[in-house]
Coordinates of N, CA and C in Angstrom, one line a residue:
X307 N -20.9 -31.7 5.4 CA -19.8 -32.5 5.1 C -20.3 -33.9 5.2
X308 N -20.0 -34.7 4.2 CA -20.5 -36.1 4.2 C -19.3 -37.0 4.7
X309 N -19.6 -37.7 5.8 CA -18.6 -38.6 6.4 C -19.4 -39.8 6.8
X310 N -18.6 -40.9 7.1 CA -19.3 -42.1 7.7 C -19.4 -41.8 9.2
X311 N -20.6 -41.5 9.6 CA -20.8 -41.2 11.0 C -22.1 -41.8 11.5
X312 N -22.1 -42.0 12.8 CA -23.3 -42.5 13.5 C -23.6 -41.5 14.5
X313 N -24.9 -41.4 14.8 CA -25.3 -40.4 15.8 C -24.9 -39.0 15.5
X314 N -24.7 -38.6 14.3 CA -24.3 -37.3 13.9 C -23.0 -36.8 14.5
X315 N -22.1 -37.7 14.7 CA -20.8 -37.3 15.3 C -19.7 -37.7 14.3
X316 N -18.7 -36.9 14.3 CA -17.5 -37.1 13.4 C -16.7 -38.2 14.0
X317 N -16.1 -39.1 13.1 CA -15.2 -40.1 13.6 C -13.9 -39.5 14.1
X318 N -13.5 -39.7 15.3 CA -12.3 -39.2 15.9 C -12.0 -37.7 15.5
X319 N -12.7 -36.8 16.1 CA -12.6 -35.4 15.7 C -11.2 -34.9 15.7
X320 N -10.3 -35.3 16.7 CA -9.0 -34.8 16.7 C -8.2 -35.2 15.4
X321 N -8.4 -36.5 15.0 CA -7.7 -37.0 13.8 C -8.3 -36.3 12.6
X322 N -9.6 -36.1 12.5 CA -10.2 -35.4 11.4 C -9.7 -34.0 11.3
X323 N -9.6 -33.3 12.4 CA -9.2 -31.9 12.4 C -7.7 -31.8 12.0
X324 N -6.9 -32.7 12.4 CA -5.5 -32.8 12.0 C -5.3 -33.0 10.5
X325 N -6.2 -33.9 10.0 CA -6.2 -34.1 8.5 C -6.6 -32.9 7.8
X326 N -7.6 -32.2 8.3 CA -8.0 -30.9 7.6 C -6.9 -29.9 7.6
X327 N -6.3 -29.8 8.8 CA -5.2 -28.8 9.0 C -4.0 -29.1 8.0
X328 N -3.6 -30.4 8.0 CA -2.5 -30.7 7.1 C -2.8 -30.7 5.6
X329 N -4.1 -30.9 5.3 CA -4.5 -30.9 3.9 C -4.7 -29.5 3.3
X330 N -5.2 -28.5 4.2 CA -5.5 -27.2 3.6 C -4.7 -26.0 4.1
X331 N -3.9 -26.2 5.2 CA -3.3 -25.1 5.8 C -2.4 -24.3 4.7
X332 N -1.6 -25.0 4.0 CA -0.7 -24.3 3.1 C -1.4 -23.5 2.0
X333 N -2.4 -24.1 1.4 CA -3.2 -23.5 0.3 C -4.0 -22.3 0.9
X334 N -4.5 -22.5 2.1 CA -5.2 -21.4 2.7 C -4.3 -20.2 3.0
X335 N -3.1 -20.5 3.5 CA -2.1 -19.4 3.8 C -1.8 -18.7 2.5
X336 N -1.6 -19.4 1.4 CA -1.3 -18.8 0.1 C -2.5 -17.9 -0.3
X337 N -3.7 -18.4 -0.1 CA -4.8 -17.6 -0.5 C -4.9 -16.3 0.4
X338 N -4.7 -16.5 1.7 CA -4.7 -15.3 2.6 C -3.6 -14.3 2.2
X339 N -2.5 -14.8 1.8 CA -1.4 -13.9 1.4 C -1.8 -13.2 0.1
X340 N -2.5 -13.8 -0.8 CA -2.9 -13.1 -2.0 C -3.8 -11.9 -1.7
X341 N -4.5 -12.0 -0.6 CA -5.4 -10.9 -0.1 C -4.6 -9.9 0.7
X342 N -3.8 -10.3 1.6 CA -3.1 -9.4 2.6 C -1.8 -9.0 2.1
X343 N -1.0 -9.8 1.5 CA 0.3 -9.5 1.0 C 1.4 -9.5 2.1
X344 N 1.0 -10.0 3.3 CA 2.0 -10.1 4.4 C 1.9 -11.5 4.9
X345 N 3.0 -12.2 4.9 CA 3.0 -13.6 5.3 C 2.6 -13.9 6.7
X346 N 3.1 -13.1 7.7 CA 2.8 -13.4 9.1 C 1.3 -13.1 9.3
X347 N 0.8 -12.1 8.7 CA -0.7 -11.8 8.9 C -1.5 -12.9 8.3
X348 N -1.0 -13.4 7.1 CA -1.7 -14.5 6.4 C -1.8 -15.7 7.3
X349 N -0.7 -16.1 7.9 CA -0.6 -17.2 8.8 C -1.5 -17.0 10.0
X350 N -1.6 -15.8 10.5 CA -2.4 -15.5 11.7 C -3.9 -15.7 11.3
X351 N -4.3 -15.2 10.1 CA -5.7 -15.4 9.7 C -6.0 -16.8 9.5
X352 N -5.2 -17.6 9.0 CA -5.5 -19.1 8.8 C -5.6 -19.7 10.2
X353 N -4.7 -19.4 11.1 CA -4.7 -19.9 12.4 C -6.1 -19.6 13.1
X354 N -6.5 -18.3 12.9 CA -7.8 -17.9 13.5 C -8.9 -18.7 12.9
X355 N -8.9 -19.0 11.6 CA -9.9 -19.8 11.0 C -10.0 -21.2 11.6
X356 N -8.8 -21.8 11.7 CA -8.8 -23.1 12.3 C -9.2 -23.1 13.8
X357 N -8.8 -22.1 14.5 CA -9.2 -22.0 15.9 C -10.7 -21.9 16.0
X358 N -11.3 -21.0 15.2 CA -12.8 -20.9 15.2 C -13.4 -22.2 14.8
X359 N -12.9 -22.9 13.8 CA -13.4 -24.2 13.4 C -13.3 -25.2 14.5
X360 N -12.2 -25.2 15.2 CA -12.1 -26.1 16.4 C -13.1 -25.8 17.5
X361 N -13.3 -24.5 17.7 CA -14.3 -24.2 18.7 C -15.7 -24.5 18.4
X362 N -16.0 -24.6 17.1 CA -17.3 -25.0 16.6 C -17.3 -26.4 16.0
X363 N -16.4 -27.2 16.4 CA -16.3 -28.5 15.8 C -17.6 -29.4 16.0
X364 N -18.4 -29.1 16.9 CA -19.6 -29.8 17.1 C -20.6 -29.6 16.0
X365 N -20.4 -28.5 15.3 CA -21.3 -28.1 14.2 C -20.7 -28.5 12.8
X366 N -19.6 -29.2 12.8 CA -18.9 -29.5 11.5 C -19.8 -30.4 10.6
X367 N -20.6 -31.2 11.3 CA -21.4 -32.1 10.5 C -22.5 -31.4 9.6
X368 N -22.7 -30.1 9.9 CA -23.7 -29.4 9.1 C -23.0 -28.8 7.8
X369 N -21.7 -28.9 7.7 CA -21.0 -28.3 6.5 C -20.9 -29.3 5.4
X370 N -21.5 -29.0 4.3 CA -21.4 -29.9 3.1 C -20.1 -29.9 2.4
X371 N -19.6 -28.7 2.2 CA -18.3 -28.5 1.4 C -17.3 -27.9 2.3
X372 N -16.5 -28.7 3.0 CA -15.5 -28.2 4.0 C -14.5 -27.3 3.3
X373 N -14.0 -27.7 2.1 CA -13.0 -26.9 1.5 C -13.5 -25.5 1.1
X374 N -14.7 -25.4 0.6 CA -15.3 -24.1 0.2 C -15.5 -23.3 1.5
X375 N -16.0 -23.9 2.5 CA -16.2 -23.3 3.8 C -14.9 -22.7 4.3
X376 N -13.8 -23.4 4.3 CA -12.5 -23.0 4.8 C -12.0 -21.7 4.0
X377 N -12.1 -21.8 2.7 CA -11.6 -20.7 1.9 C -12.5 -19.5 2.0
X378 N -13.8 -19.6 2.2 CA -14.6 -18.5 2.4 C -14.3 -17.9 3.8
X379 N -14.1 -18.7 4.7 CA -13.7 -18.2 6.1 C -12.4 -17.4 6.0
X380 N -11.4 -17.9 5.3 CA -10.2 -17.2 5.2 C -10.4 -15.9 4.5
X381 N -11.2 -15.9 3.4 CA -11.5 -14.6 2.7 C -12.1 -13.6 3.7
X382 N -13.1 -14.0 4.4 CA -13.8 -13.0 5.3 C -12.9 -12.6 6.5
X383 N -12.1 -13.5 7.0 CA -11.2 -13.2 8.1 C -10.1 -12.2 7.6
X384 N -9.6 -12.4 6.4 CA -8.6 -11.5 5.8 C -9.2 -10.1 5.6
X385 N -10.4 -10.1 5.1 CA -11.0 -8.8 4.8 C -11.3 -8.1 6.1
X386 N -11.7 -8.8 7.2 CA -11.9 -8.3 8.5 C -10.6 -7.7 9.0
X387 N -9.5 -8.4 8.8 CA -8.2 -8.0 9.2 C -7.8 -6.7 8.5
X388 N -8.1 -6.6 7.2 CA -7.7 -5.4 6.5 C -8.6 -4.2 7.0
X389 N -9.9 -4.4 7.2 CA -10.7 -3.4 7.7 C -10.2 -2.9 9.1
X390 N -9.9 -3.8 10.0 CA -9.4 -3.4 11.3 C -8.1 -2.7 11.2
X391 N -7.2 -3.1 10.3 CA -6.0 -2.4 10.1 C -6.2 -1.0 9.6
X392 N -7.2 -0.8 8.6 CA -7.5 0.5 8.1 C -8.1 1.4 9.2
X393 N -8.9 0.8 10.0 CA -9.5 1.6 11.1 C -8.4 2.1 12.1
X394 N -7.5 1.2 12.4 CA -6.3 1.6 13.2 C -5.5 2.7 12.6
X395 N -5.2 2.6 11.4 CA -4.4 3.6 10.7 C -5.2 5.0 10.7
X396 N -6.5 4.9 10.5 CA -7.3 6.2 10.5 C -7.3 6.8 11.9
X397 N -7.4 5.9 12.9 CA -7.4 6.4 14.3 C -6.1 7.1 14.6
X398 N -5.0 6.4 14.2 CA -3.7 6.9 14.5 C -3.5 8.3 13.8
X399 N -3.9 8.4 12.5 CA -3.8 9.6 11.8 C -4.6 10.7 12.5
X400 N -5.8 10.4 13.0 CA -6.6 11.4 13.6 C -5.9 11.9 14.9
X401 N -5.4 11.0 15.7 CA -4.7 11.3 16.9 C -3.5 12.2 16.6
X402 N -2.7 11.8 15.6 CA -1.5 12.6 15.3 C -1.9 14.0 14.8
X403 N -3.0 14.1 14.0 CA -3.5 15.3 13.5 C -4.0 16.3 14.6
X404 N -4.7 15.7 15.6 CA -5.2 16.4 16.7 C -4.1 16.9 17.7
X405 N -3.2 16.0 18.0 CA -2.3 16.3 19.1 C -0.9 16.8 18.6
X406 N -0.6 16.5 17.4 CA 0.7 17.0 16.9 C 0.6 17.8 15.6
X407 N -0.4 18.7 15.4 CA -0.5 19.4 14.2 C 0.7 20.4 14.0
X408 N 1.2 21.0 15.1 CA 2.3 21.9 14.9 C 3.6 21.1 14.5
X409 N 3.8 20.0 15.1 CA 4.9 19.1 14.7 C 4.9 18.7 13.2
X410 N 3.7 18.3 12.8 CA 3.6 17.8 11.4 C 3.8 19.0 10.5
X411 N 3.2 20.1 10.8 CA 3.3 21.3 10.0 C 4.8 21.7 9.9
X412 N 5.4 21.7 11.0 CA 6.8 22.1 11.1 C 7.7 21.2 10.3
X413 N 7.5 19.9 10.5 CA 8.3 18.9 9.7 C 8.1 19.1 8.2
X414 N 6.8 19.3 7.8 CA 6.5 19.4 6.4 C 7.1 20.7 5.9
X415 N 7.1 21.8 6.6 CA 7.6 23.0 6.2 C 9.1 22.9 6.0
X416 N 9.8 22.2 7.0 CA 11.2 22.0 6.8 C 11.6 21.2 5.6
X417 N 10.8 20.1 5.4 CA 11.1 19.3 4.2 C 10.9 20.1 2.9
X418 N 9.8 20.9 2.9 CA 9.5 21.7 1.7 C 10.6 22.7 1.5
X419 N 11.1 23.3 2.5 CA 12.2 24.3 2.4 C 13.5 23.7 1.9
X420 N 13.8 22.5 2.4 CA 15.0 21.8 2.0 C 14.9 21.4 0.5
X421 N 13.7 21.0 0.1 CA 13.4 20.6 -1.2 C 13.5 21.8 -2.2
X422 N 12.9 22.9 -1.8 CA 13.0 24.1 -2.5 C 14.5 24.6 -2.7
X423 N 15.2 24.5 -1.6 CA 16.6 24.8 -1.7 C 17.4 24.0 -2.7
X424 N 17.1 22.7 -2.7 CA 17.8 21.8 -3.6 C 17.4 22.1 -5.1
X425 N 16.1 22.4 -5.3 CA 15.7 22.8 -6.7 C 16.4 24.0 -7.1
X426 N 16.5 25.0 -6.2 CA 17.1 26.3 -6.6 C 18.6 26.0 -6.9
X427 N 19.2 25.1 -6.2 CA 20.6 24.8 -6.5 C 20.8 24.1 -7.8
X428 N 19.9 23.2 -8.1 CA 19.9 22.5 -9.4 C 19.6 23.5 -10.6
X429 N 18.7 24.4 -10.3 CA 18.4 25.4 -11.4 C 19.6 26.2 -11.7
X430 N 20.4 26.6 -10.7 CA 21.6 27.4 -10.9 C 22.6 26.7 -11.8
X431 N 22.6 25.3 -11.7 CA 23.6 24.6 -12.5 C 23.1 24.4 -13.9
X432 N 21.9 24.7 -14.2 CA 21.4 24.5 -15.6 C 21.9 25.6 -16.5
X433 N 21.9 25.3 -17.8 CA 22.2 26.3 -18.9 C 21.3 27.5 -18.6
X434 N 21.8 28.7 -18.8 CA 21.0 29.9 -18.5 C 19.7 30.0 -19.3
X435 N 19.6 29.5 -20.5 CA 18.4 29.5 -21.3 C 17.4 28.6 -20.7
X436 N 17.8 27.4 -20.3 CA 16.9 26.4 -19.7 C 16.4 27.0 -18.4
X437 N 17.3 27.5 -17.6 CA 16.9 28.1 -16.3 C 15.8 29.2 -16.5
X438 N 16.1 30.1 -17.4 CA 15.2 31.2 -17.7 C 13.8 30.7 -18.1
X439 N 13.8 29.7 -19.0 CA 12.5 29.2 -19.5 C 11.7 28.5 -18.4
X440 N 12.4 27.8 -17.6 CA 11.7 27.1 -16.4 C 11.2 28.1 -15.4
X441 N 12.0 29.1 -15.1 CA 11.6 30.1 -14.1 C 10.4 30.9 -14.6
X442 N 10.4 31.3 -15.9 CA 9.3 32.0 -16.5 C 8.0 31.1 -16.6
X443 N 8.2 29.8 -16.9 CA 7.1 28.9 -17.0 C 6.5 28.5 -15.7
X444 N 7.3 28.0 -14.8 CA 6.9 27.4 -13.6 C 6.7 28.4 -12.4
X445 N 7.5 29.4 -12.4 CA 7.4 30.3 -11.2 C 6.7 31.6 -11.6
X446 N 6.7 32.0 -12.8 CA 6.0 33.3 -13.2 C 4.7 32.9 -13.9
X447 N 4.5 31.7 -14.3 CA 3.2 31.3 -14.8 C 3.0 31.7 -16.3
X448 N 4.0 32.0 -17.0 CA 3.9 32.5 -18.4 C 3.6 31.3 -19.3
X449 N 2.9 31.6 -20.4 CA 2.7 30.5 -21.4 C 4.0 30.5 -22.3
X450 N 4.0 29.4 -23.1 CA 5.2 29.3 -24.0 C 5.3 30.4 -25.0
X451 N 4.1 30.9 -25.5 CA 4.2 32.1 -26.4 C 4.7 33.3 -25.7
X452 N 4.3 33.5 -24.5 CA 4.8 34.7 -23.7 C 6.3 34.6 -23.4
X453 N 6.7 33.4 -23.1 CA 8.2 33.1 -22.8 C 9.0 33.4 -24.1
X454 N 8.4 32.9 -25.2 CA 9.1 33.2 -26.5 C 9.3 34.6 -26.7
X455 N 8.3 35.5 -26.4 CA 8.5 36.9 -26.6 C 9.5 37.5 -25.7
X456 N 9.5 37.1 -24.4 CA 10.4 37.6 -23.4 C 11.9 37.2 -23.8
X457 N 12.0 35.9 -24.2 CA 13.4 35.5 -24.5 C 13.8 35.8 -25.9
X458 N 12.9 36.3 -26.7 CA 13.1 36.6 -28.1 C 13.6 35.4 -28.9
X459 N 12.8 34.3 -28.7 CA 13.1 33.1 -29.5 C 11.8 32.5 -29.9
X460 N 11.8 31.5 -30.7 CA 10.5 30.9 -31.2 C 9.9 30.0 -30.1
X461 N 8.6 29.8 -30.3 CA 7.9 28.9 -29.3 C 8.5 27.5 -29.3
X462 N 8.9 27.0 -30.4 CA 9.5 25.7 -30.5 C 10.8 25.6 -29.7
X463 N 11.6 26.7 -29.7 CA 12.8 26.8 -28.9 C 12.5 26.8 -27.4
X464 N 11.5 27.5 -27.1 CA 11.0 27.5 -25.7 C 10.7 26.1 -25.2
X465 N 9.9 25.4 -26.1 CA 9.5 24.0 -25.7 C 10.7 23.1 -25.6
X466 N 11.7 23.3 -26.4 CA 12.9 22.5 -26.3 C 13.7 22.9 -25.0
X467 N 13.8 24.2 -24.7 CA 14.5 24.6 -23.5 C 13.8 24.0 -22.3
X468 N 12.5 24.1 -22.3 CA 11.7 23.5 -21.1 C 11.9 22.0 -21.0
X469 N 11.8 21.3 -22.2 CA 12.0 19.9 -22.1 C 13.3 19.5 -21.6
X470 N 14.4 20.0 -22.2 CA 15.7 19.7 -21.8 C 16.0 20.1 -20.4
X471 N 15.6 21.3 -20.0 CA 15.9 21.8 -18.7 C 15.2 20.9 -17.6
X472 N 13.9 20.6 -17.8 CA 13.1 19.8 -16.9 C 13.6 18.4 -16.8
X473 N 14.1 17.9 -18.0 CA 14.7 16.5 -18.0 C 15.9 16.5 -17.1
X474 N 16.8 17.5 -17.3 CA 18.0 17.5 -16.4 C 17.7 17.7 -15.0
X475 N 16.7 18.6 -14.7 CA 16.3 18.8 -13.3 C 15.7 17.5 -12.7
X476 N 14.9 16.9 -13.4 CA 14.3 15.6 -13.0 C 15.4 14.6 -12.7
X477 N 16.4 14.5 -13.6 CA 17.5 13.6 -13.4 C 18.2 13.9 -12.1
X478 N 18.5 15.1 -11.9 CA 19.2 15.5 -10.7 C 18.4 15.2 -9.4
X479 N 17.1 15.4 -9.5 CA 16.3 15.2 -8.3 C 16.2 13.7 -8.0
X480 N 16.0 12.9 -9.1 CA 15.9 11.4 -8.9 C 17.2 10.9 -8.4
X481 N 18.4 11.4 -8.9 CA 19.7 11.0 -8.4 C 19.8 11.3 -6.9
X482 N 19.3 12.5 -6.5 CA 19.4 12.9 -5.1 C 18.5 12.0 -4.2
X483 N 17.4 11.7 -4.7 CA 16.4 10.8 -3.9 C 17.0 9.5 -3.7
X484 N 17.6 8.9 -4.7 CA 18.2 7.5 -4.6 C 19.4 7.5 -3.8
X485 N 20.0 8.6 -3.5 CA 21.3 8.6 -2.6 C 21.0 8.5 -1.2

C-alpha cells in the first residue's frame, strides 16, 4: 500500500484503520453476503477480516492493493466459514445416525405410513378408471399396453387416464402440503 510515510510506518494507524473500515465495510459485507447468503454471518466474516487486519497492522505497509487484499480476505474467510459449517452439519448427521438410528427410522416410517394413507385416500376419491390405471401402472408395474388389455381400452385411453388421474392426485397432494 502506497502512503506518505516515514520509517515504514503508517500515518496515524487508528485514523487510517477507521477510514478503511468506513470505506469498505458495506461493500465487503455485501460481497460476503453474496457468498454466504446470511446477513449476520456475512457481518461476522467482515468483522473477522478487520480484526485480523488490525492484529497485523504492523504489516500493512507491505500490502500494495488494500482493496484487493480486503476482498480476497473476505472471500477466503467466507469459504472457511462455509467449510466449517459443512463439517459441523456432517458431524451432527453422523452423531444422529449413530445414536438415534431407531428414532430416525421410526419417524421416517411413521411419515411414510401417513403419506401412504393419504395417497390411498386420494386414490379412492378418483374416478374408477383413473384409479385402476394408476394402481395397475404404479403399484402392479404393468406397462401401458398391458393396462390397455386388462381394462379393455386403447393405449391412448390408458395414457389419458394416467395423465388425468396423476394430475388430480398431484393437485390433492400439493394442496395438502401447503395447508
